[in-house]
Amino acid sequence: MGREHYGRLLRLAYLTLDDGDHPLSRARRAVAGAMRARRGGYPAMRARLVTILLTDPPTGRHRLHGLLFEPARTEPGPVRAALLEFPPHERLAYLLCRDGLTAPEVVAELNGHLAIRFEDVDRVIDAVDAQTGRDEAGQRAEIEAFEPDLVRLRPPVTVPPARRSSMVGVTVAGVVAAVLLAVTATALFRAEEGHGAPAVIGSRAWLTSSAPTVEEWPSQGGLLHDAGLLRRAADAWRGDRRDPPVGRVAVMYAGTVDGASLVVLRDSPGPRDMPSVAQYFERRRSRGVESVRKLGTDAGQLVMVGMTWRYLVPPWLLDVRVAVPSGRSPDWQPVAVRDGLTAPLPWNWFTPRCQNYLVFQMTSGMQTVTQLASNDPRSAAPRVWFRDPPDQGTSERGTSKQKTPEQEAKSAWAALNAVACAGAATLSESGDLRLGRLWSGELPDGGGRATLLTVDAASPSGAPGTSILISEDGRALSERGGTNSDHVSSGATSAAAVWWRSSRRWRLVAAAGPGVARLRSIGELGSHEDAADRRDGAPLLVVPGPRDGDAVRLPVVQVVAYEPDGDRTVITPR
């Protein structure tokens, strides 16, 4: 029963495994396992074959097969050549489609073993279509014409009669040579197995640096001794078609998490690029790299582990505590860390809110480190710095530069709330963030107390910063505005401008640090100017705009920030 399906199953298995050593013998073993149960028709056998190919790829053991037989070598056709550029699981998705399944049926067939979406299946189909230039019927015809099981006996060696008498000694020598060759091949094979092993970083490596980075992050976890697991993880990442590693691959963590074997790896792209982190899982029915993320900085930062509600923490960050940024004030909760991995956080913290980010605070030496981390391992985990202008006392305009520690903590939390929850920044792709409070005071028209906040991201390099007007509890009072942050490096010479709508009318609000002598607005609202107050040291410019009901569009306005030495930059409210 089922012999009529053998060729069809073998073709599917061979084209999935069509690289590496002995794909034919590996495919035969997989098909034999799929047919062993002898129950169900072709769909059931194919489903069992898919499970074998994805969860327990068979290794080729029949090495003597090649001594007696050789494959009938043919040049790969366009379809087979195109498939060789994809990883095995994507080849399998394509072949299932060409075997008669629709994209949703392929996803249903594979979802029990790996995460795949309709778009992934369509992408592979479109790529093969583009590379081959053939329609579906032409591709299926090439696949069905391929016979991977076609082999031939190796031809015997023709020997002249005069030399046959000496062949006995040659045969003995040949046997000895074959034995030596087999031993040598085994030794080389074992050496090759160890060649792809990732680097393991010593536990004290980070102590040699005053400012350790991800390069010094020591390898941790209870499965560091499992050389096979580490090698499989490194090989799987190297075989990733979308995001392969660059340079040396090193282990950050290897351990058992929620019944799965986990290996977290990072690469070493060099000083001109940021490293990437890959997470490899081995579960009962699946294995492979489940996420790859490029770090926004090479400094040590938290890494979300899959969807386990846990994070990796470098050893130089201590006293970890966490809070949900949506609250009016932080409710800090201590987080236990063992062998570099945190205890799981409450799952109900990860409901869709505040861009799915949490606020972490840790200590590093005498410093407090603030970091925003997502529940998505593919998203950035930016560290947050506060870059405020120097203290300048208190002015009659209501601006207060000097604050108590309690006021500073409240102001910092409002800024974090604005970044995560009020849209002051897009966190998923940002590098480290620098937040600057340019101005705090009372808004006109009874608008209440507010802060003009600047937000600058470390990556991409040179990207313009943004600004936003926020309330004391972090609510956004304006859309994002413009800054000159991509032109200046000092918080003292920063300037920003936003449009704010009061209860009566639109107003242009612009402020700058004490290193700016004056601000001037030009454009459709005419020319307005505000110089730095002697007691304040920093200019503030508020220009009345159109009344709320009259504003079909906002006027075209620019703000010029003048420094004492004559330098100037132009800011455009967005």
Coordinates of C-alpha atoms in Angstrom, one line a residue, residues 57-566:
P57 CA 16.0 15.9 9.4
P58 CA 17.5 12.5 8.6
T59 CA 21.3 12.3 8.1
G60 CA 22.9 10.3 5.4
R61 CA 24.4 7.2 6.8
H62 CA 24.7 4.9 3.7
R63 CA 28.1 6.2 2.7
L64 CA 28.9 3.0 0.8
H65 CA 26.0 3.7 -1.6
G66 CA 28.2 6.1 -3.5
L67 CA 30.9 3.5 -4.0
L68 CA 28.5 1.2 -5.9
F69 CA 26.1 3.6 -7.4
E70 CA 26.4 7.1 -8.8
P71 CA 23.6 9.5 -9.5
A72 CA 22.6 10.2 -13.1
R73 CA 23.9 13.7 -13.0
T74 CA 21.9 16.3 -14.9
E75 CA 22.1 20.1 -14.9
P76 CA 19.4 21.5 -12.6
G77 CA 16.5 23.1 -14.4
P78 CA 15.4 26.6 -13.7
V79 CA 13.0 25.6 -10.9
R80 CA 15.5 23.5 -9.1
A81 CA 18.2 26.1 -9.5
A82 CA 15.9 28.8 -8.1
L83 CA 15.0 26.6 -5.1
L84 CA 18.6 26.1 -4.2
E85 CA 18.7 29.8 -3.2
F86 CA 16.1 29.3 -0.5
P87 CA 16.4 27.6 2.9
P88 CA 14.8 24.2 3.2
H89 CA 11.6 25.2 4.9
E90 CA 10.8 27.8 2.2
R91 CA 11.5 25.2 -0.5
L92 CA 9.0 22.9 1.2
A93 CA 6.4 25.7 1.3
Y94 CA 6.9 26.2 -2.5
L95 CA 6.7 22.5 -3.3
L96 CA 3.6 22.0 -1.3
C97 CA 1.9 24.8 -3.3
R98 CA 3.0 23.2 -6.5
D99 CA 1.7 19.9 -5.1
G100 CA -1.8 21.3 -5.2
L101 CA -2.2 23.1 -1.8
T102 CA -3.3 26.7 -1.6
A103 CA -1.3 29.2 0.5
P104 CA -3.7 28.9 3.5
E105 CA -3.4 25.1 3.3
V106 CA 0.4 25.3 3.3
V107 CA 0.3 27.6 6.3
A108 CA -2.0 25.1 8.1
E109 CA 0.3 22.2 7.2
L110 CA 3.5 24.0 8.4
N111 CA 2.2 26.0 11.4
G112 CA 2.5 23.2 13.8
H113 CA 6.3 23.2 13.2
L114 CA 7.3 26.7 12.4
A115 CA 5.9 30.2 12.3
I116 CA 4.9 31.1 8.7
R117 CA 2.4 33.5 7.2
F118 CA 0.5 33.7 3.9
E119 CA 2.8 36.5 2.8
D120 CA 5.9 34.2 3.3
V121 CA 4.4 31.6 1.0
D122 CA 3.4 34.2 -1.6
R123 CA 6.9 35.7 -1.5
V124 CA 8.6 32.4 -2.3
I125 CA 6.2 31.7 -5.1
D126 CA 6.7 35.1 -6.6
A127 CA 10.5 34.8 -6.3
V128 CA 10.5 31.5 -8.2
D129 CA 8.1 32.9 -10.8
A130 CA 10.5 35.8 -11.4
Q131 CA 13.7 33.8 -11.5
T132 CA 12.3 31.0 -13.8
G133 CA 10.1 33.1 -16.1
R134 CA 7.7 30.1 -16.2
D135 CA 4.1 29.9 -15.3
E136 CA 2.7 27.5 -12.8
A137 CA 2.1 24.7 -15.3
G138 CA 5.6 25.0 -16.7
Q139 CA 7.1 24.8 -13.2
R140 CA 5.0 21.8 -12.2
A141 CA 6.0 20.0 -15.4
E142 CA 9.7 20.4 -14.6
I143 CA 9.2 19.2 -11.1
E144 CA 7.2 16.1 -12.2
A145 CA 9.8 15.3 -14.8
F146 CA 12.6 15.2 -12.2
E147 CA 13.6 11.7 -11.1
P148 CA 15.9 11.9 -8.1
D149 CA 16.0 8.1 -7.7
L150 CA 17.6 7.5 -11.2
V151 CA 21.1 6.0 -10.5
R152 CA 23.5 3.8 -12.4
L153 CA 26.1 1.2 -11.5
R154 CA 29.6 2.4 -11.6
P155 CA 31.3 0.9 -14.7
P156 CA 33.9 -1.9 -13.9
V157 CA 37.6 -1.1 -14.5
T158 CA 38.9 -2.7 -17.7
V159 CA 42.2 -4.5 -17.1
P160 CA 44.5 -6.1 -19.9
P161 CA 45.0 -9.9 -19.5
A162 CA 48.7 -9.4 -18.9
R163 CA 48.1 -7.4 -15.8
R164 CA 45.4 -9.5 -14.2
S165 CA 48.0 -11.6 -12.4
S166 CA 49.2 -8.6 -10.5
M167 CA 45.7 -7.5 -9.6
V168 CA 45.6 -9.6 -6.5
G169 CA 48.3 -7.5 -4.8
V170 CA 46.7 -4.3 -6.1
T171 CA 43.3 -5.4 -4.7
V172 CA 44.8 -6.0 -1.3
A173 CA 46.5 -2.6 -1.4
G174 CA 43.2 -1.1 -2.6
V175 CA 41.3 -2.6 0.4
V176 CA 44.0 -1.2 2.8
A177 CA 43.7 2.2 1.0
A178 CA 40.0 2.1 1.3
V179 CA 40.1 1.4 5.0
L180 CA 42.6 4.3 5.5
L181 CA 40.5 6.5 3.4
A182 CA 37.4 5.7 5.4
V183 CA 39.3 6.4 8.7
T184 CA 40.6 9.7 7.3
A185 CA 37.2 10.7 6.0
T186 CA 35.6 10.0 9.4
A187 CA 38.3 12.1 11.1
L188 CA 37.8 15.0 8.6
F189 CA 34.0 14.7 9.0
R190 CA 34.4 15.1 12.8
A191 CA 36.8 18.0 12.4
E192 CA 34.3 19.6 10.0
E193 CA 31.5 19.2 12.6
G194 CA 33.5 21.2 15.1
H195 CA 34.5 23.9 12.6
G196 CA 31.2 25.7 12.8
A197 CA 31.1 25.9 16.6
P198 CA 30.4 29.5 17.8
A199 CA 32.7 31.3 20.2
V200 CA 32.0 31.0 24.0
I201 CA 33.0 34.2 25.9
G202 CA 34.5 33.8 29.3
S203 CA 32.7 34.8 32.5
R204 CA 35.2 37.4 33.4
A205 CA 35.7 39.0 30.0
W206 CA 33.6 42.0 30.8
L207 CA 35.7 42.8 33.9
T208 CA 38.6 43.9 31.7
S209 CA 36.7 46.9 30.3
S210 CA 35.6 50.0 32.0
A211 CA 32.7 50.3 29.6
P212 CA 31.8 46.8 28.5
T213 CA 29.8 46.3 25.4
V214 CA 28.0 43.3 23.8
E215 CA 31.5 42.1 22.6
E216 CA 32.3 41.4 26.3
W217 CA 28.9 39.9 27.2
P218 CA 29.9 36.6 28.8
S219 CA 28.2 33.3 27.6
Q220 CA 25.8 32.1 30.2
G221 CA 23.2 29.3 30.7
G222 CA 23.0 25.7 31.6
L223 CA 23.5 24.2 28.1
L224 CA 26.9 25.7 27.3
H225 CA 28.4 22.2 27.5
D226 CA 26.1 21.0 24.7
A227 CA 28.5 21.5 21.7
G228 CA 26.1 19.9 19.3
L229 CA 23.3 22.3 20.2
L230 CA 25.6 25.3 19.9
R231 CA 26.8 24.1 16.5
R232 CA 23.3 23.5 15.2
A233 CA 22.3 27.0 16.3
A234 CA 25.2 28.7 14.6
D235 CA 24.7 26.7 11.4
A236 CA 21.0 27.5 11.3
W237 CA 21.8 31.2 11.6
R238 CA 24.5 31.0 8.9
G239 CA 21.9 29.3 6.7
D240 CA 19.4 32.1 7.2
R241 CA 18.7 33.6 3.8
R242 CA 17.3 36.9 5.1
D243 CA 19.6 37.9 8.0
P244 CA 22.8 35.8 8.1
P245 CA 25.5 36.7 10.6
V246 CA 28.6 38.8 9.7
G247 CA 31.9 37.9 11.1
R248 CA 32.5 35.7 14.2
V249 CA 29.4 34.2 15.9
A250 CA 29.4 34.1 19.7
V251 CA 27.1 32.6 22.3
M252 CA 25.3 35.0 24.7
Y253 CA 23.0 32.4 26.3
A254 CA 22.3 28.7 26.0
G255 CA 19.8 27.1 28.3
T256 CA 16.4 25.5 28.8
V257 CA 13.4 27.9 28.8
D258 CA 9.9 26.6 29.2
G259 CA 10.9 23.1 28.0
A260 CA 12.7 24.4 24.9
S261 CA 16.4 24.5 24.3
L262 CA 17.4 28.1 23.6
V263 CA 20.6 29.6 22.1
V264 CA 21.0 33.3 21.8
L265 CA 23.8 34.3 19.4
R266 CA 25.4 37.6 18.2
D267 CA 27.7 38.3 15.3
S268 CA 30.7 40.6 15.0
P269 CA 30.3 42.9 12.0
G270 CA 33.2 45.3 12.9
P271 CA 33.3 48.9 14.0
R272 CA 31.3 50.3 11.1
D273 CA 28.1 48.4 11.9
M274 CA 26.0 47.3 14.8
P275 CA 25.9 43.6 15.8
S276 CA 22.8 41.4 15.3
V277 CA 21.3 39.0 17.8
A278 CA 19.6 35.8 16.7
Q279 CA 17.5 33.4 18.9
Y280 CA 17.5 29.7 18.0
F281 CA 14.9 27.4 19.6
E282 CA 14.7 23.6 19.6
R283 CA 11.2 22.4 20.7
R284 CA 9.5 19.0 20.4
R285 CA 8.2 19.7 16.9
S286 CA 10.2 22.6 15.6
R287 CA 13.7 24.0 15.5
G288 CA 15.3 27.0 13.9
V289 CA 16.1 30.7 14.2
E290 CA 12.9 32.4 15.3
S291 CA 14.1 36.1 15.3
V292 CA 17.0 38.2 14.3
R293 CA 17.4 41.8 15.4
K294 CA 20.1 44.4 14.7
L295 CA 21.0 46.2 17.8
G296 CA 20.8 50.0 17.8
T297 CA 24.1 50.2 19.7
D298 CA 26.9 47.9 20.7
A299 CA 26.4 48.8 24.4
G300 CA 24.9 46.0 26.5
Q301 CA 21.1 46.2 26.4
L302 CA 18.2 43.9 27.4
V303 CA 17.2 41.2 24.9
M304 CA 13.6 39.9 25.0
V305 CA 13.6 36.1 24.8
G306 CA 11.0 34.9 22.3
M307 CA 7.5 35.2 23.8
T308 CA 8.5 33.9 27.2
W309 CA 8.1 37.3 29.0
R310 CA 11.8 37.0 30.0
Y311 CA 14.8 39.2 29.2
L312 CA 18.6 38.6 29.0
V313 CA 20.5 41.0 31.2
P314 CA 24.3 41.6 30.9
P315 CA 26.2 41.1 34.3
W316 CA 27.2 44.8 34.6
L317 CA 23.5 45.8 35.0
L318 CA 22.3 45.2 38.5
D319 CA 19.2 45.8 40.7
V320 CA 16.8 45.4 37.8
R321 CA 13.3 46.9 38.3
V322 CA 10.5 47.5 35.8
A323 CA 7.3 49.5 35.5
V324 CA 4.5 49.8 32.9
P325 CA 4.9 53.3 31.4
S326 CA 1.1 54.0 31.1
G327 CA 0.7 55.0 34.8
R328 CA 0.7 58.6 36.0
S329 CA 3.6 57.6 38.3
P330 CA 6.0 54.6 38.2
D331 CA 5.1 51.5 40.1
W332 CA 8.5 49.9 40.2
Q333 CA 8.7 46.1 40.6
P334 CA 11.9 44.3 41.4
V335 CA 12.9 41.6 38.8
A336 CA 14.9 38.5 39.8
V337 CA 17.8 37.6 37.5
R338 CA 19.5 34.2 37.5
D339 CA 22.4 33.2 35.2
G340 CA 21.7 36.3 33.1
L341 CA 18.0 35.6 32.5
T342 CA 15.1 37.4 34.3
A343 CA 12.2 35.7 35.9
P344 CA 9.0 35.9 33.7
L345 CA 7.1 39.1 34.0
P346 CA 3.3 39.1 34.4
W347 CA 1.8 38.3 31.1
N348 CA -1.0 40.8 31.5
W349 CA 1.6 43.6 31.3
F350 CA 2.0 42.9 27.6
T351 CA -1.4 44.0 26.4
P352 CA -1.4 46.3 23.4
R353 CA -0.5 49.7 24.9
C354 CA 2.3 52.2 24.9
Q355 CA 3.9 50.5 21.8
N356 CA 4.2 47.3 23.9
Y357 CA 7.1 48.7 25.8
L358 CA 8.1 48.5 29.4
V359 CA 10.5 50.8 31.3
F360 CA 13.5 49.2 33.1
Q361 CA 15.8 50.8 35.5
M362 CA 19.1 49.3 36.6
T363 CA 22.4 50.3 38.2
S364 CA 25.8 50.2 36.6
G365 CA 28.5 51.3 39.0
M366 CA 27.2 54.6 40.4
Q367 CA 24.9 55.3 37.5
T368 CA 21.2 54.6 37.0
V369 CA 20.4 53.1 33.6
T370 CA 17.0 53.6 32.1
Q371 CA 15.9 51.5 29.2
L372 CA 12.8 50.8 27.2
A373 CA 12.3 47.2 26.1
S374 CA 9.6 45.6 24.0
N375 CA 7.7 42.3 24.2
D376 CA 8.9 41.6 20.7
P377 CA 12.4 40.2 20.4
R378 CA 12.7 41.8 16.9
S379 CA 12.2 45.3 18.2
A380 CA 14.8 47.7 19.5
A381 CA 15.5 48.2 23.2
P382 CA 16.7 51.8 23.4
R383 CA 18.6 53.2 26.4
V384 CA 17.3 56.6 27.5
W385 CA 19.5 59.6 28.4
F386 CA 18.3 63.0 29.6
R387 CA 20.0 66.0 28.1
D388 CA 18.7 69.2 29.8
P389 CA 20.2 72.7 29.4
P390 CA 22.2 73.9 32.4
D391 CA 20.3 75.2 35.4
Q392 CA 19.6 78.9 35.1
G393 CA 17.4 79.7 38.1
T394 CA 13.8 80.9 37.9
S395 CA 12.3 83.6 35.8
E396 CA 9.2 85.8 36.1
R397 CA 7.8 84.0 33.0
G398 CA 7.2 80.9 35.1
T399 CA 10.1 78.9 33.8
S400 CA 11.7 76.8 36.5
K401 CA 15.1 75.3 35.8
Q402 CA 16.1 74.1 39.3
K403 CA 14.1 71.2 40.6
T404 CA 14.1 68.9 43.6
P405 CA 15.0 65.2 43.2
E406 CA 11.3 64.4 43.5
Q407 CA 10.4 66.9 40.8
E408 CA 13.2 65.6 38.6
A409 CA 11.9 62.0 38.9
K410 CA 8.3 63.2 38.1
S411 CA 9.5 65.1 35.1
A412 CA 11.6 62.2 33.8
W413 CA 8.6 59.8 34.2
A414 CA 6.4 62.3 32.2
A415 CA 9.0 62.3 29.5
L416 CA 9.1 58.5 29.4
N417 CA 5.3 58.3 29.3
A418 CA 5.3 60.8 26.4
V419 CA 7.9 58.7 24.4
A420 CA 6.2 55.3 24.9
C421 CA 2.6 56.2 25.1
A422 CA 2.0 59.7 23.6
G423 CA 3.8 59.1 20.3
A424 CA 6.8 61.4 21.0
A425 CA 9.0 58.7 19.3
T426 CA 8.7 55.5 17.2
L427 CA 10.5 53.0 19.4
S428 CA 10.5 49.8 17.3
E429 CA 13.5 50.9 15.1
S430 CA 15.2 53.6 17.2
G431 CA 18.6 53.5 18.7
D432 CA 19.4 55.1 22.1
L433 CA 17.2 58.1 22.9
R434 CA 18.2 61.5 24.3
L435 CA 15.4 63.5 25.8
G436 CA 15.8 67.2 26.5
R437 CA 13.4 69.5 28.4
L438 CA 13.9 72.9 26.8
W439 CA 11.1 74.7 28.6
S440 CA 8.6 74.2 31.4
G441 CA 6.0 76.7 32.4
E442 CA 2.4 78.0 32.0
L443 CA 0.7 78.1 28.6
P444 CA -1.5 81.0 27.7
D445 CA -5.3 80.8 27.4
G446 CA -5.5 78.7 30.5
G447 CA -3.6 75.8 28.9
G448 CA -2.0 74.8 32.2
R449 CA 1.6 73.8 32.9
A450 CA 3.5 72.1 30.1
T451 CA 7.0 71.0 29.0
L452 CA 8.6 71.3 25.6
L453 CA 10.4 68.0 25.1
T454 CA 13.0 67.2 22.4
V455 CA 13.6 63.6 21.3
D456 CA 16.8 62.6 19.5
A457 CA 17.5 59.0 18.4
A458 CA 21.0 57.7 18.0
S459 CA 20.1 55.8 14.8
P460 CA 19.9 56.3 11.9
S461 CA 22.9 58.6 12.2
G462 CA 22.1 62.2 11.5
A463 CA 18.4 61.8 11.6
P464 CA 16.6 65.0 12.6
G465 CA 15.1 65.1 16.1
T466 CA 11.5 65.8 17.0
S467 CA 9.8 67.9 19.7
I468 CA 6.5 67.7 21.4
L469 CA 4.6 69.7 24.0
I470 CA 3.5 67.5 26.9
S471 CA 1.5 68.0 30.1
E472 CA 2.9 67.3 33.6
D473 CA 1.7 63.7 33.4
G474 CA 3.1 63.1 29.9
R475 CA 0.0 63.6 27.7
A476 CA 0.7 65.0 24.3
L477 CA -0.6 68.5 23.9
S478 CA 0.7 68.9 20.3
E479 CA 1.8 66.9 17.3
R480 CA 5.5 66.3 16.8
G481 CA 7.5 69.5 16.0
G482 CA 10.9 70.3 14.5
T483 CA 14.2 70.8 16.2
N484 CA 17.8 71.7 15.2
S485 CA 19.1 68.6 16.9
D486 CA 20.6 67.1 13.8
H487 CA 22.9 70.2 13.6
V488 CA 24.0 70.7 17.2
S489 CA 25.5 68.4 19.8
S490 CA 25.0 70.5 22.9
G491 CA 21.8 70.8 24.8
A492 CA 22.6 74.5 25.5
T493 CA 22.2 75.3 21.8
S494 CA 19.1 73.2 21.1
A495 CA 15.9 74.8 19.8
A496 CA 12.5 73.4 19.0
A497 CA 9.1 74.7 17.7
V498 CA 5.6 73.1 17.7
W499 CA 2.1 74.2 16.8
W500 CA -0.2 74.1 19.8
R501 CA -4.0 74.7 19.7
S502 CA -5.4 76.3 22.8
S503 CA -9.1 76.7 23.6
R504 CA -9.2 79.9 21.5
R505 CA -6.6 79.7 18.7
W506 CA -3.5 78.1 17.3
R507 CA -0.1 79.3 18.7
L508 CA 3.4 78.7 17.6
V509 CA 5.5 77.8 20.7
A510 CA 9.3 77.8 20.3
A511 CA 12.0 77.6 22.9
A512 CA 15.8 77.1 23.1
G513 CA 18.6 76.4 25.5
P514 CA 20.8 79.1 27.1
G515 CA 23.3 78.9 24.3
V516 CA 20.9 80.5 21.9
A517 CA 20.8 84.3 22.1
R518 CA 17.4 84.9 20.4
L519 CA 14.6 83.3 18.4
R520 CA 12.9 84.8 15.4
S521 CA 9.9 83.6 13.4
I522 CA 9.5 84.5 9.7
G523 CA 6.8 83.6 7.2
E524 CA 3.1 84.1 6.9
L525 CA 2.7 85.3 10.5
G526 CA 5.2 88.1 10.0
S527 CA 8.4 88.6 11.9
H528 CA 8.4 88.0 15.7
E529 CA 11.4 87.8 18.0
D530 CA 12.3 86.9 21.5
A531 CA 15.7 87.4 23.1
A532 CA 17.1 85.5 26.0
D533 CA 16.0 86.7 29.4
R534 CA 18.9 87.8 31.6
R535 CA 17.5 85.9 34.6
D536 CA 16.5 82.9 32.6
G537 CA 19.2 82.7 30.0
A538 CA 17.0 81.0 27.4
P539 CA 14.6 82.5 24.9
L540 CA 10.9 81.5 24.6
L541 CA 8.8 82.6 21.6
V542 CA 5.0 82.3 21.6
V543 CA 3.3 83.7 18.4
P544 CA -0.5 83.9 18.0
G545 CA -1.7 82.0 14.9
P546 CA -5.2 81.7 13.3
R547 CA -8.2 81.2 15.4
D548 CA -9.5 77.6 15.6
G549 CA -12.4 78.1 13.3
D550 CA -10.4 80.0 10.8
A551 CA -7.6 77.5 10.3
V552 CA -8.2 75.8 6.9
R553 CA -4.4 75.2 7.0
L554 CA -1.6 76.3 9.3
P555 CA 0.5 79.2 8.1
V556 CA 3.9 78.5 6.6
V557 CA 6.4 79.6 9.3
Q558 CA 10.1 79.1 10.1
V559 CA 12.0 79.8 13.3
V560 CA 15.6 81.0 13.2
A561 CA 17.8 80.3 16.3
Y562 CA 20.7 82.7 16.6
E563 CA 23.8 81.9 18.7
P564 CA 26.0 84.6 20.2
D565 CA 28.9 83.9 17.8
G566 CA 26.6 84.5 14.8

